[in-house]
Tab-separated table of C-alpha atoms and ligand atoms in Angstrom:
chain	number	residue	atom	x	y	z
A	1	UNK	CA	82.707	6.876	75.753
A	2	UNK	CA	78.880	6.266	74.885
A	3	UNK	CA	77.149	7.524	78.466
A	4	UNK	CA	74.330	9.366	76.532
A	5	UNK	CA	73.361	6.014	74.410
A	6	UNK	CA	72.758	5.163	77.954
A	7	UNK	CA	73.666	4.048	81.216
A	8	UNK	CA	74.823	0.966	83.212
A	9	UNK	CA	72.549	0.618	86.808
A	10	UNK	CA	74.678	2.529	89.572
A	11	UNK	CA	74.977	-0.134	92.177
A	12	UNK	CA	73.519	1.420	94.627
A	13	UNK	CA	70.194	2.063	92.641
A	14	UNK	CA	70.242	-2.566	91.691
A	15	UNK	CA	69.971	-2.424	96.308
A	16	UNK	CA	67.604	-0.765	96.168
A	17	UNK	CA	65.660	-1.743	93.656
A	18	UNK	CA	65.915	-5.362	93.808
A	19	UNK	CA	63.944	-6.764	96.920
A	20	UNK	CA	60.752	-5.668	94.352
A	21	UNK	CA	60.827	-7.905	91.446
A	22	UNK	CA	60.331	-10.835	94.239
A	23	UNK	CA	59.160	-9.953	98.286
A	24	UNK	CA	57.774	-6.960	97.970
A	25	UNK	CA	56.258	-7.531	93.912
A	26	UNK	CA	52.749	-6.123	94.539
A	27	UNK	CA	51.263	-5.187	91.715
A	28	UNK	CA	49.778	-1.253	93.171
A	29	UNK	CA	46.563	-1.648	91.945
A	30	UNK	CA	46.060	-4.290	94.632
A	31	UNK	CA	43.771	-3.741	98.333
A	32	UNK	CA	46.281	-6.247	99.394
A	33	UNK	CA	48.885	-6.243	102.051
A	34	UNK	CA	51.408	-6.615	98.805
A	35	UNK	CA	49.717	-4.392	96.517
A	36	UNK	CA	49.433	-1.496	99.534
A	37	UNK	CA	53.209	-1.892	100.005
A	38	UNK	CA	54.852	-1.768	95.771
A	39	UNK	CA	51.583	1.044	95.719
A	40	UNK	CA	53.226	3.000	99.336
A	41	UNK	CA	56.997	2.744	97.095
A	42	UNK	CA	55.210	4.281	93.588
A	43	UNK	CA	54.318	7.174	95.546
A	44	UNK	CA	57.085	7.865	97.326
A	45	UNK	CA	59.139	7.894	93.858
A	46	UNK	CA	56.682	9.579	92.793
A	47	UNK	CA	58.042	12.110	95.317
A	48	UNK	CA	61.517	12.334	95.188
A	49	UNK	CA	61.564	12.530	91.253
A	50	UNK	CA	59.098	15.912	91.706
A	51	UNK	CA	61.507	16.522	94.205
A	52	UNK	CA	64.244	16.674	91.464
A	53	UNK	CA	62.356	18.771	88.873
A	54	UNK	CA	60.405	20.956	91.713
A	55	UNK	CA	56.985	19.797	90.361
A	56	UNK	CA	55.003	18.264	92.247
A	57	UNK	CA	53.954	14.917	92.910
A	58	UNK	CA	50.772	14.559	90.881
A	59	UNK	CA	51.917	16.366	87.852
A	60	UNK	CA	54.962	13.093	87.823
A	61	UNK	CA	53.275	10.756	85.264
A	62	UNK	CA	55.704	7.504	85.116
A	63	UNK	CA	55.617	5.970	81.378
A	64	UNK	CA	58.407	2.551	80.411
A	65	UNK	CA	60.673	5.645	78.133
A	66	UNK	CA	61.220	8.141	77.248
A	67	UNK	CA	59.809	7.681	73.683
A	68	UNK	CA	56.806	7.160	75.339
A	69	UNK	CA	57.278	10.375	77.428
A	70	UNK	CA	57.126	12.438	74.306
A	71	UNK	CA	54.447	10.452	72.060
A	72	UNK	CA	52.196	11.381	74.963
A	73	UNK	CA	52.632	14.502	75.567
A	74	UNK	CA	52.819	15.168	71.336
A	75	UNK	CA	49.385	13.578	70.916
A	76	UNK	CA	47.945	14.240	73.906
A	77	UNK	CA	48.373	17.767	73.741
A	78	UNK	CA	47.596	17.293	70.744
A	79	UNK	CA	43.876	15.529	70.508
A	80	UNK	CA	43.370	16.970	74.089
A	81	UNK	CA	43.611	20.540	72.344
A	82	UNK	CA	42.416	19.872	68.496
A	83	UNK	CA	39.011	21.856	68.637
A	84	UNK	CA	41.361	25.450	70.093
A	85	UNK	CA	44.037	24.307	66.809
A	86	UNK	CA	45.717	21.728	64.708
A	87	UNK	CA	49.321	23.326	65.530
A	88	UNK	CA	52.678	22.526	66.650
A	89	UNK	CA	56.272	23.701	66.708
A	90	UNK	CA	59.291	22.334	67.647
A	91	UNK	CA	63.253	22.207	66.191
A	92	UNK	CA	65.488	21.012	63.419
A	93	UNK	CA	66.914	19.191	65.886
A	94	UNK	CA	64.505	16.815	68.132
A	95	UNK	CA	65.341	13.980	68.831
A	96	UNK	CA	63.601	11.004	66.194
A	97	UNK	CA	60.640	10.325	68.726
A	98	UNK	CA	59.471	13.845	68.316
A	99	UNK	CA	60.477	14.017	64.950
A	100	UNK	CA	58.363	10.835	63.512
A	101	UNK	CA	55.851	11.980	65.998
A	102	UNK	CA	55.444	14.938	64.278
A	103	UNK	CA	55.312	13.833	61.037
A	104	UNK	CA	53.237	11.377	62.002
A	105	UNK	CA	50.455	13.673	63.509
A	106	UNK	CA	51.217	16.235	59.945
A	107	UNK	CA	49.405	12.408	58.679
A	108	UNK	CA	45.720	13.379	60.541
A	109	UNK	CA	45.916	16.896	60.410
A	110	UNK	CA	48.000	18.858	62.473
A	111	UNK	CA	50.814	21.053	60.256
A	112	UNK	CA	54.042	21.210	62.717
A	113	UNK	CA	56.981	24.411	62.312
A	114	UNK	CA	60.630	22.953	63.023
A	115	UNK	CA	62.363	25.874	63.860
A	116	UNK	CA	65.858	26.498	62.532
A	117	UNK	CA	68.678	27.206	64.863
A	118	UNK	CA	71.964	28.683	64.319
A	119	UNK	CA	75.719	27.601	63.891
A	120	UNK	CA	76.324	26.583	67.473
A	121	UNK	CA	72.342	24.737	67.470
A	122	UNK	CA	70.353	26.974	69.867
A	123	UNK	CA	66.793	27.951	68.464
A	124	UNK	CA	65.397	31.769	69.003
A	125	UNK	CA	63.605	32.633	71.568
A	126	UNK	CA	62.223	35.115	68.674
A	127	UNK	CA	61.994	32.485	66.080
A	128	UNK	CA	59.776	31.238	68.442
A	129	UNK	CA	57.668	34.218	68.713
A	130	UNK	CA	56.914	34.888	65.219
A	131	UNK	CA	56.366	31.711	64.722
A	132	UNK	CA	53.021	31.178	66.596
A	133	UNK	CA	49.975	32.210	65.435
A	134	UNK	CA	46.386	32.141	67.028
A	135	UNK	CA	46.128	28.538	66.196
A	136	UNK	CA	49.279	27.068	68.070
A	137	UNK	CA	48.829	24.525	70.551
A	138	UNK	CA	52.173	23.552	71.529
A	139	UNK	CA	55.742	24.258	71.737
A	140	UNK	CA	57.802	21.891	72.222
A	141	UNK	CA	62.166	22.190	72.061
A	142	UNK	CA	64.624	19.131	72.740
A	143	UNK	CA	66.544	21.432	76.513
A	144	UNK	CA	69.864	19.583	76.226
A	145	UNK	CA	71.051	17.922	71.917
A	146	UNK	CA	71.382	14.263	73.059
A	147	UNK	CA	73.892	14.369	69.320
A	148	UNK	CA	75.874	18.036	69.983
A	149	UNK	CA	74.906	19.114	74.069
A	150	UNK	CA	73.913	22.400	73.433
A	151	UNK	CA	71.616	23.985	75.927
A	152	UNK	CA	68.206	25.634	75.167
A	153	UNK	CA	67.600	28.661	76.560
A	154	UNK	CA	63.687	27.017	77.756
A	155	UNK	CA	63.210	29.936	80.396
A	156	UNK	CA	63.196	32.079	77.876
A	157	UNK	CA	61.068	30.031	75.273
A	158	UNK	CA	58.893	29.705	77.341
A	159	UNK	CA	59.028	34.064	78.516
A	160	UNK	CA	57.943	34.445	74.404
A	161	UNK	CA	55.630	32.081	74.514
A	162	UNK	CA	53.717	33.554	77.193
A	163	UNK	CA	54.108	37.020	75.529
A	164	UNK	CA	53.518	37.083	72.150
A	165	UNK	CA	49.995	34.907	73.520
A	166	UNK	CA	49.346	37.186	75.388
A	167	UNK	CA	49.928	40.191	72.290
A	168	UNK	CA	47.775	38.034	70.028
A	169	UNK	CA	45.002	37.841	73.064
A	170	UNK	CA	44.492	33.755	73.286
A	171	UNK	CA	42.096	32.943	75.134
A	172	UNK	CA	43.619	29.537	75.754
A	173	UNK	CA	46.701	28.516	76.362
A	174	UNK	CA	49.790	27.074	74.299
A	175	UNK	CA	51.344	24.419	75.855
A	176	UNK	CA	55.397	24.006	76.462
A	177	UNK	CA	56.824	20.780	76.320
A	178	UNK	CA	60.894	19.809	75.936
A	179	UNK	CA	62.055	17.240	75.882
A	180	UNK	CA	65.211	16.894	78.799
A	181	UNK	CA	65.681	13.625	78.527
A	182	UNK	CA	70.422	14.379	78.725
A	183	UNK	CA	69.376	16.590	81.156
A	184	UNK	CA	67.201	14.997	83.743
A	185	UNK	CA	69.853	14.526	86.510
A	186	UNK	CA	73.057	15.894	84.820
A	187	UNK	CA	71.748	19.931	85.395
A	188	UNK	CA	69.581	22.062	87.608
A	189	UNK	CA	66.101	22.198	86.648
A	190	UNK	CA	63.058	23.657	88.150
A	191	UNK	CA	59.814	23.760	85.383
A	192	UNK	CA	57.573	26.687	87.036
A	193	UNK	CA	60.203	29.155	87.392
A	194	UNK	CA	61.252	27.424	83.760
A	195	UNK	CA	58.294	28.084	81.938
A	196	UNK	CA	57.895	24.477	81.687
A	197	UNK	CA	54.257	22.031	81.687
A	198	UNK	CA	55.512	19.587	79.506
A	199	UNK	CA	58.361	17.575	80.812
A	200	UNK	CA	59.888	13.989	79.566
A	201	UNK	CA	63.043	11.662	81.259
A	202	UNK	CA	64.409	8.815	81.252
A	203	UNK	CA	66.110	6.541	84.468
A	204	UNK	CA	68.410	4.974	81.282
A	205	UNK	CA	70.245	8.067	80.599
A	206	UNK	CA	70.713	8.514	84.429
A	207	UNK	CA	71.651	5.789	85.878
A	208	UNK	CA	68.901	4.408	86.477
A	209	UNK	CA	67.232	1.092	84.818
A	210	UNK	CA	66.009	0.800	80.898
A	211	UNK	CA	61.425	0.709	81.848
A	212	UNK	CA	61.024	3.870	83.594
A	213	UNK	CA	60.616	7.250	82.692
A	214	UNK	CA	58.153	10.394	83.079
A	215	UNK	CA	56.430	12.363	81.757
A	216	UNK	CA	56.194	15.900	84.135
A	217	UNK	CA	52.572	17.572	83.343
A	218	UNK	CA	52.269	19.917	84.562
A	219	UNK	CA	47.975	20.303	86.650
A	220	UNK	CA	45.620	21.448	84.533
A	221	UNK	CA	47.024	20.986	81.166
A	222	UNK	CA	44.364	19.125	78.800
A	223	UNK	CA	45.613	15.992	77.343
A	224	UNK	CA	44.404	12.054	76.899
A	225	UNK	CA	46.160	9.805	76.797
A	226	UNK	CA	46.933	7.342	74.519
A	227	UNK	CA	47.109	4.135	76.169
A	228	UNK	CA	43.853	4.164	77.962
A	229	UNK	CA	42.690	1.125	80.210
A	230	UNK	CA	42.787	0.221	84.059
A	231	UNK	CA	43.267	3.924	84.549
A	232	UNK	CA	46.771	4.133	86.561
A	233	UNK	CA	48.906	7.157	86.420
A	234	UNK	CA	45.770	9.482	86.671
A	235	UNK	CA	43.914	7.528	84.028
A	236	UNK	CA	46.774	9.121	81.451
A	237	UNK	CA	49.032	5.866	81.402
A	238	UNK	CA	47.133	2.492	81.999
A	239	UNK	CA	49.138	-0.599	82.210
A	240	UNK	CA	51.197	-2.582	85.739
A	241	UNK	CA	53.523	-0.352	86.599
A	242	UNK	CA	56.716	-0.857	86.646
A	243	UNK	CA	57.319	-0.860	90.518
A	244	UNK	CA	60.769	-2.239	90.637
A	245	UNK	CA	62.217	0.101	87.933
A	246	UNK	CA	60.601	2.998	89.117
A	247	UNK	CA	62.115	2.515	93.016
A	248	UNK	CA	65.245	2.443	90.655
A	249	UNK	CA	64.352	6.002	88.913
A	250	UNK	CA	63.709	7.511	92.146
A	251	UNK	CA	67.437	6.253	94.000
A	252	UNK	CA	68.994	7.608	90.339
A	253	UNK	CA	67.438	10.908	91.074
A	254	UNK	CA	68.027	10.897	94.493
A	255	UNK	CA	71.476	10.489	94.528
A	256	UNK	CA	72.039	12.869	91.423
A	257	UNK	CA	70.474	15.431	94.360
A	258	UNK	CA	73.388	14.304	96.391
A	259	UNK	CA	76.630	14.387	94.015
A	260	UNK	CA	75.331	16.396	91.031
A	261	UNK	CA	77.464	19.181	91.358
A	262	UNK	CA	80.872	16.882	92.427
A	263	UNK	CA	80.041	15.089	89.331
A	264	UNK	CA	79.560	17.839	86.861
A	265	UNK	CA	82.943	19.094	88.800
A	266	UNK	CA	84.629	16.133	88.036
A	267	UNK	CA	83.159	15.830	83.972
A	268	UNK	CA	83.617	18.732	83.223
A	269	UNK	CA	87.477	18.988	83.627
A	270	UNK	CA	87.602	16.205	82.330
A	271	UNK	CA	85.579	17.175	79.203
A	272	UNK	CA	87.886	20.158	78.221
A	273	UNK	CA	91.233	17.797	78.457
A	274	UNK	CA	89.535	15.558	76.215
A	275	UNK	CA	88.472	19.042	74.102
A	276	UNK	CA	91.431	20.560	73.957
A	277	UNK	CA	94.018	18.052	73.527
A	278	UNK	CA	91.612	16.199	70.612
A	279	UNK	CA	91.627	19.766	68.478
A	280	UNK	CA	95.405	20.280	69.223
A	281	UNK	CA	96.561	16.848	68.371
A	282	UNK	CA	94.664	15.899	65.224
A	283	UNK	CA	94.982	18.511	62.512
A	284	UNK	CA	91.209	19.946	60.702
A	285	UNK	CA	89.258	18.155	64.157
A	286	UNK	CA	86.150	20.656	64.896
A	287	UNK	CA	83.559	21.000	68.199
A	288	UNK	CA	80.315	21.181	66.548
A	289	UNK	CA	78.397	22.261	69.039
A	290	UNK	CA	78.739	25.830	71.018
A	291	UNK	CA	81.315	26.275	72.963
A	292	UNK	CA	79.485	27.003	76.676
A	293	UNK	CA	75.945	26.486	76.762
A	294	UNK	CA	76.847	22.224	75.670
A	295	UNK	CA	76.049	19.814	78.608
A	296	UNK	CA	79.293	19.147	80.746
A	297	UNK	CA	80.024	15.478	80.041
A	298	UNK	CA	79.232	16.261	76.143
A	299	UNK	CA	81.618	16.610	73.078
A	300	UNK	CA	81.247	16.099	69.616
A	301	UNK	CA	83.491	16.916	66.727
A	302	UNK	CA	83.797	16.571	62.483
A	303	UNK	CA	86.723	15.384	61.016
A	304	UNK	CA	87.963	16.533	57.841
A	305	UNK	CA	88.020	13.117	54.951
A	306	UNK	CA	86.712	10.413	57.494
A	307	UNK	CA	83.538	8.536	57.753
A	308	UNK	CA	82.874	8.218	61.915
A	309	UNK	CA	80.990	4.629	60.968
A	310	UNK	CA	84.847	4.161	60.118
A	311	UNK	CA	86.166	5.842	63.722
A	312	UNK	CA	83.792	4.366	65.909
A	313	UNK	CA	84.882	0.694	63.916
A	314	UNK	CA	88.678	1.828	64.664
A	315	UNK	CA	88.158	2.408	68.292
A	316	UNK	CA	85.874	-0.270	69.101
A	317	UNK	CA	88.803	-2.702	67.879
A	318	UNK	CA	90.814	-1.024	70.797
A	319	UNK	CA	87.852	-1.431	73.895
A	320	UNK	CA	86.536	2.476	73.228
A	321	UNK	CA	82.512	2.780	73.047
A	322	UNK	CA	81.777	5.244	71.061
A	323	UNK	CA	79.159	6.939	68.211
A	324	UNK	CA	78.260	9.431	64.724
A	325	UNK	CA	75.619	10.896	66.294
A	326	UNK	CA	72.638	9.154	67.939
A	327	UNK	CA	72.256	5.463	68.957
A	328	UNK	CA	68.958	5.510	67.983
A	329	UNK	CA	70.233	6.951	64.173
A	330	UNK	CA	73.388	5.754	64.092
A	331	UNK	CA	72.619	3.148	62.195
A	332	UNK	CA	71.099	5.059	59.428
A	333	UNK	CA	73.652	5.794	56.860
A	334	UNK	CA	71.827	9.015	56.410
A	335	UNK	CA	74.162	12.276	58.024
A	336	UNK	CA	72.763	13.239	60.735
A	337	UNK	CA	69.615	15.953	61.458
A	338	UNK	CA	71.389	17.440	64.365
A	339	UNK	CA	74.517	18.047	62.358
A	340	UNK	CA	73.142	19.379	59.065
A	341	UNK	CA	70.565	21.555	61.192
A	342	UNK	CA	73.762	23.628	62.382
A	343	UNK	CA	74.686	24.080	58.851
A	344	UNK	CA	77.504	21.562	58.039
A	345	UNK	CA	77.937	19.988	54.764
A	346	UNK	CA	76.503	16.145	54.578
A	347	UNK	CA	80.149	14.762	53.832
A	348	UNK	CA	81.360	16.625	57.290
A	349	UNK	CA	78.497	15.328	59.073
A	350	UNK	CA	79.339	12.179	57.858
A	351	UNK	CA	82.773	12.364	59.613
A	352	UNK	CA	81.636	13.216	63.220
A	353	UNK	CA	82.471	11.516	66.540
A	354	UNK	CA	79.776	11.682	70.038
A	355	UNK	CA	82.512	11.577	73.165
A	356	UNK	CA	80.064	11.540	76.423
A	357	UNK	CA	81.073	11.204	79.355
A	358	UNK	CA	80.072	10.022	82.782
A	359	UNK	CA	80.090	8.300	86.274
A	360	UNK	CA	82.951	6.202	85.744
A	361	UNK	CA	85.193	6.893	83.079
A	362	UNK	CA	88.657	8.064	84.757
A	363	UNK	CA	90.933	10.330	83.139
A	364	UNK	CA	93.715	7.922	82.779
A	365	UNK	CA	90.666	6.455	80.203
A	366	UNK	CA	90.725	10.282	78.549
A	367	UNK	CA	94.501	9.708	78.485
A	368	UNK	CA	94.091	6.456	76.248
A	369	UNK	CA	92.119	7.946	73.468
A	370	UNK	CA	93.316	10.482	73.118
A	371	UNK	CA	96.836	8.047	72.598
A	372	UNK	CA	94.878	6.770	70.166
A	373	UNK	CA	92.397	8.763	68.686
A	374	UNK	CA	95.249	10.815	66.407
A	375	UNK	CA	96.537	7.323	64.950
A	376	UNK	CA	92.887	6.284	64.346
A	377	UNK	CA	91.863	9.813	62.333
A	378	UNK	CA	95.921	9.857	60.378
A	379	UNK	CA	95.692	6.187	59.462
A	380	UNK	CA	91.686	6.884	58.164
A	381	UNK	CA	92.815	10.003	56.256
A	382	UNK	CA	95.823	8.296	53.980
A	383	UNK	CA	92.500	5.837	52.325
A	384	UNK	CA	90.242	8.339	52.307
A	385	UNK	CA	89.108	9.350	49.145
A	386	UNK	CA	87.668	12.934	50.254
A	387	UNK	CA	91.445	13.055	51.656
A	388	UNK	CA	92.818	16.319	50.168
B	1	PLP	C1	66.752	13.564	73.964
B	1	PLP	C2	65.997	12.194	74.390
B	1	PLP	N1	64.927	11.963	73.509
B	1	PLP	C3	64.223	11.008	73.834
B	1	PLP	C4	65.119	9.534	73.880
B	1	PLP	C5	64.563	8.900	73.755
B	1	PLP	O1	64.319	8.222	75.158
B	1	PLP	P1	64.464	6.516	75.726
B	1	PLP	O2	65.076	5.532	75.264
B	1	PLP	O3	64.074	5.897	76.897
B	1	PLP	O4	62.919	5.761	75.010
B	1	PLP	C6	66.657	9.587	74.396
B	1	PLP	C7	67.517	8.662	74.066
B	1	PLP	O5	68.261	8.872	72.863
B	1	PLP	C8	67.260	10.857	73.889
B	1	PLP	O6	67.850	11.037	74.073
């Protein structure tokens, strides 16, 4: 129950990508037929990934991870547009790679506004509008929270950016980036309709392999590379292209397109059963995030008087993989910045548990979790120094 951390590669994906490790191993930059075979697989993959977000193939830049995509989006746009302004807007609930990248940009002389969210984790488009100034060059807001699953009103935020740009009569564009790592391939995304200029997605969160991700860069966007070299990926991301991983990423997109609707219905039902069961069976338990505007596979709870880490360890002993927050920050002992941003006190934030469902989660597993969790919380509360 930790599919938000990473997913297994779908066997159908694995079958398609394997030949590109040995038989079809060419370098996409080579002129000979091995290279051209790899190049063709790369370009076909680009079309498939673009199709799932209704972008043009040439607007997809393949990278190695969403951390890299997010760094490229922020640093690339910041440095390419620094003569127009140095102000960037993000939210207080971004993934650590956006948070840390922003801190680094601050040291480089950029100014960062970190917008608050409401108790459900929602950014108000009006707050975005208010925060925009004449020197704003970029807004980056996460599409769906990796911790609490809240889905942001991305289209409305994009509209607010356009509206304020017109009011301020800005000559240059304010770019809008969204980190869609947890939402891409789960909910329908149309970049143009949703007013998105840049979007990050990652293969290993959607049953593709690790080592492949992408950044959608709308045609005409002023952006600089952070890796310089042989000029691959329209000179925005030099490096020999990881063809097997990208072919797998594309196959995962094809499956998602075909199965998204059915999978959404199946997992939503299981997730709702899980939420209802936990809230009924465990006293002093709360659901974090929005009740409806949330990812269909995410349930994030707070349990008073216990620590999330202890729950995760107890669940692990029973063969259940869970998380306290995001995989990247769960090794830290500080409470989640996302839970603090939605107004939880540090002690409440420490008692959080994230359960994320996926393609192979079964009803039997949900029943098992519901059977063992109440007892775990009860036992932990008995020895808790925070108990009532
Ligand atoms: C919302 C979000 N953004 C970015 C990342 C980083 O992705 P990657 O593991 O591909 O670097 C993650 C991974 O946890 C994520 O959940």
